[in-house]
Short mmCIF file of C-alpha atoms in Angstrom, two decimals:
data_model
loop_
_atom_site.label_atom_id
_atom_site.label_comp_id
_atom_site.label_asym_id
_atom_site.label_seq_id
_atom_site.Cartn_x
_atom_site.Cartn_y
_atom_site.Cartn_z
CA MET J 1 -196.64 16.61 36.71
CA PRO J 2 -200.11 15.44 37.76
CA LYS J 3 -202.06 17.47 40.26
CA PRO J 4 -201.72 16.52 43.93
CA ILE J 5 -204.24 14.24 45.63
CA LEU J 6 -205.24 14.87 49.23
CA TYR J 7 -206.91 12.09 51.20
CA TYR J 8 -208.90 13.80 53.90
CA ASP J 9 -211.68 13.84 56.46
CA ASP J 10 -212.45 17.46 57.27
CA ARG J 11 -213.49 16.55 60.81
CA SER J 12 -209.76 16.27 61.52
CA PRO J 13 -208.04 19.52 62.63
CA PRO J 14 -204.76 18.63 60.84
CA VAL J 15 -206.73 18.11 57.63
CA ARG J 16 -208.46 21.47 58.03
CA SER J 17 -205.09 23.25 58.30
CA CYS J 18 -204.05 21.67 54.99
CA LEU J 19 -207.36 22.59 53.36
CA MET J 20 -206.99 26.21 54.52
CA LEU J 21 -203.52 26.46 53.02
CA ILE J 22 -204.64 24.81 49.77
CA LYS J 23 -207.40 27.40 49.50
CA MET J 24 -205.04 30.29 50.29
CA LEU J 25 -202.58 29.12 47.64
CA LYS J 26 -205.37 28.32 45.15
CA ILE J 27 -203.87 24.88 44.46
CA ASP J 28 -205.63 22.73 41.87
CA ILE J 29 -205.91 19.51 43.86
CA GLU J 30 -207.94 16.32 43.81
CA LEU J 31 -209.72 15.62 47.10
CA ARG J 32 -210.53 12.05 48.14
CA PHE J 33 -212.67 11.71 51.26
CA ILE J 34 -211.71 9.00 53.77
CA ASP J 35 -214.46 8.54 56.37
CA LEU J 36 -212.63 7.97 59.64
CA PHE J 37 -215.81 7.11 61.55
CA ARG J 38 -216.59 4.33 59.08
CA GLY J 39 -213.02 2.97 59.29
CA GLU J 40 -212.13 3.68 55.65
CA GLN J 41 -208.55 4.46 56.72
CA PHE J 42 -208.13 0.72 57.39
CA GLY J 43 -209.04 -0.30 53.84
CA LYS J 44 -206.44 -2.39 52.01
CA GLU J 45 -205.82 0.22 49.28
CA PHE J 46 -205.39 3.10 51.73
CA LEU J 47 -203.14 1.07 54.08
CA ALA J 48 -200.89 0.26 51.12
CA LEU J 49 -200.57 4.00 50.56
CA ASN J 50 -200.30 4.98 54.24
CA PRO J 51 -199.57 2.25 56.81
CA GLN J 52 -200.16 4.84 59.57
CA HIS J 53 -203.82 4.89 58.45
CA SER J 54 -204.01 8.64 59.05
CA VAL J 55 -205.28 11.70 57.26
CA PRO J 56 -204.27 13.95 55.76
CA THR J 57 -202.23 12.02 53.23
CA LEU J 58 -200.89 13.83 50.19
CA VAL J 59 -199.81 12.10 46.99
CA HIS J 60 -198.02 14.16 44.35
CA ASP J 61 -196.52 12.17 41.51
CA GLU J 62 -194.30 9.58 43.29
CA LEU J 63 -194.24 11.46 46.61
CA VAL J 64 -196.46 10.31 49.50
CA LEU J 65 -196.63 12.50 52.63
CA THR J 66 -198.53 11.36 55.73
CA ASP J 67 -198.06 14.17 58.27
CA SER J 68 -199.97 17.44 58.11
CA HIS J 69 -196.96 19.52 59.11
CA VAL J 70 -194.79 18.05 56.36
CA ILE J 71 -197.66 18.49 53.91
CA LEU J 72 -197.95 22.17 54.87
CA ILE J 73 -194.22 22.70 54.34
CA TYR J 74 -194.31 20.88 51.01
CA LEU J 75 -197.27 22.91 49.77
CA VAL J 76 -195.70 26.28 50.55
CA GLU J 77 -192.35 25.25 49.10
CA GLN J 78 -194.01 24.01 45.89
CA PHE J 79 -196.86 26.48 45.41
CA ASP J 80 -196.04 29.76 47.22
CA ALA J 81 -194.30 31.41 44.28
CA ASP J 82 -194.19 34.93 45.74
CA GLY J 83 -193.04 33.82 49.20
CA THR J 84 -195.68 35.68 51.17
CA LEU J 85 -196.76 32.62 53.13
CA TRP J 86 -193.33 31.08 53.75
CA PRO J 87 -190.21 33.11 54.57
CA LYS J 88 -187.34 33.09 52.10
CA ASP J 89 -184.85 33.97 54.85
CA TYR J 90 -183.31 30.86 56.45
CA LEU J 91 -183.46 32.10 60.07
CA ALA J 92 -187.05 33.28 59.66
CA ARG J 93 -187.97 29.83 58.28
CA MET J 94 -186.34 28.17 61.29
CA LYS J 95 -188.45 30.31 63.63
CA VAL J 96 -191.62 29.38 61.73
CA LEU J 97 -190.62 25.70 61.88
CA ASN J 98 -189.92 26.01 65.61
CA ARG J 99 -193.45 27.30 66.22
CA LEU J 100 -194.93 24.73 63.86
CA PHE J 101 -193.25 21.92 65.80
CA PHE J 102 -194.35 23.51 69.09
CA GLU J 103 -197.90 23.19 67.78
CA CYS J 104 -197.28 19.62 66.61
CA SER J 105 -195.50 18.18 69.63
CA PHE J 106 -196.87 20.27 72.48
CA LEU J 107 -200.05 22.24 71.83
CA PHE J 108 -201.96 19.83 69.59
CA ARG J 109 -200.86 16.83 71.63
CA ARG J 110 -202.64 18.18 74.70
CA ASP J 111 -205.82 18.82 72.76
CA SER J 112 -205.59 15.41 71.11
CA ASP J 113 -205.06 13.66 74.46
CA LEU J 114 -208.28 15.21 75.79
CA MET J 115 -210.33 14.43 72.69
CA SER J 116 -209.03 10.85 72.54
CA GLU J 117 -209.96 10.28 76.16
CA ILE J 118 -213.45 11.70 75.60
CA VAL J 119 -213.96 9.39 72.62
CA ARG J 120 -212.70 6.31 74.51
CA LYS J 121 -214.48 6.94 77.83
CA GLU J 122 -217.74 8.30 79.11
CA PHE J 123 -217.31 12.03 79.69
CA ALA J 124 -218.04 11.60 83.41
CA ASN J 125 -214.87 9.48 83.68
CA VAL J 126 -212.57 12.04 82.04
CA ASP J 127 -210.22 13.98 84.34
CA VAL J 128 -211.20 17.39 82.99
CA ALA J 129 -209.13 19.31 85.56
CA TYR J 130 -205.96 17.49 84.49
CA HIS J 131 -206.54 18.25 80.82
CA GLU J 132 -207.49 21.84 81.59
CA ARG J 133 -204.15 22.34 83.39
CA LYS J 134 -202.24 20.84 80.46
CA LEU J 135 -204.07 22.97 77.89
CA CYS J 136 -203.68 26.14 79.97
CA GLU J 137 -199.94 25.44 80.23
CA ALA J 138 -199.68 25.11 76.45
CA TYR J 139 -201.74 28.24 75.79
CA GLY J 140 -199.65 30.10 78.38
CA ILE J 141 -196.51 29.32 76.40
CA MET J 142 -198.24 30.44 73.23
CA GLU J 143 -199.17 33.71 74.97
CA GLN J 144 -195.50 34.21 75.90
CA TYR J 145 -194.57 33.91 72.22
CA LEU J 146 -197.28 36.38 71.27
CA ALA J 147 -196.16 38.84 73.97
CA GLU J 148 -192.86 39.18 72.10
CA GLN J 149 -194.40 40.02 68.73
CA GLN J 150 -197.70 40.45 66.94
CA TYR J 151 -197.59 37.10 65.15
CA MET J 152 -196.84 33.59 66.34
CA ALA J 153 -193.55 33.12 64.51
CA ALA J 154 -192.26 36.39 63.12
CA ASP J 155 -192.78 40.08 62.66
CA GLN J 156 -195.16 39.37 59.81
CA ARG J 157 -197.93 36.86 59.23
CA TYR J 158 -196.83 33.59 57.68
CA ALA J 159 -199.81 31.45 56.80
CA LEU J 160 -198.07 28.19 57.55
CA VAL J 161 -198.14 28.87 61.28
CA SER J 162 -201.38 30.85 61.18
CA ALA J 163 -203.23 28.11 59.34
CA ASP J 164 -202.05 25.45 61.73
CA ALA J 165 -202.56 27.37 64.98
CA ARG J 166 -205.99 25.71 65.39
#
């Protein structure tokens, strides 16, 4: 099987989580830079690969993955031979996935909303107080999870959640 190819722009937090995991797992991977600020994600060849025009995008043989969370799961399932970064136990995996999707749908969304607004508007026109409330709410929930245990998703450190906890 050929080595995986990761299309990336390391200015993207989701890309950085994938790069951290790739480094932790010592995966032999081909990196192809896509400059988001120059609009390279809208190039014909890349759009044929990923109509969402987003990075990271992972290609491994015939498989194309276009979401960082799915890429993280794929990488640990394929390359974490000893299981130290991804739980073998089904219920433990579900807890890790629950926290991963909390990050995806709740925590990162609030950060992304703020950053998108800053990019689209002049900073003086951004409702900072609104975004601060939303981010504090998300971090408050995260603190509740951490009050129950030392790590975000379990009684031991699983890199999948740690790497993506931005």
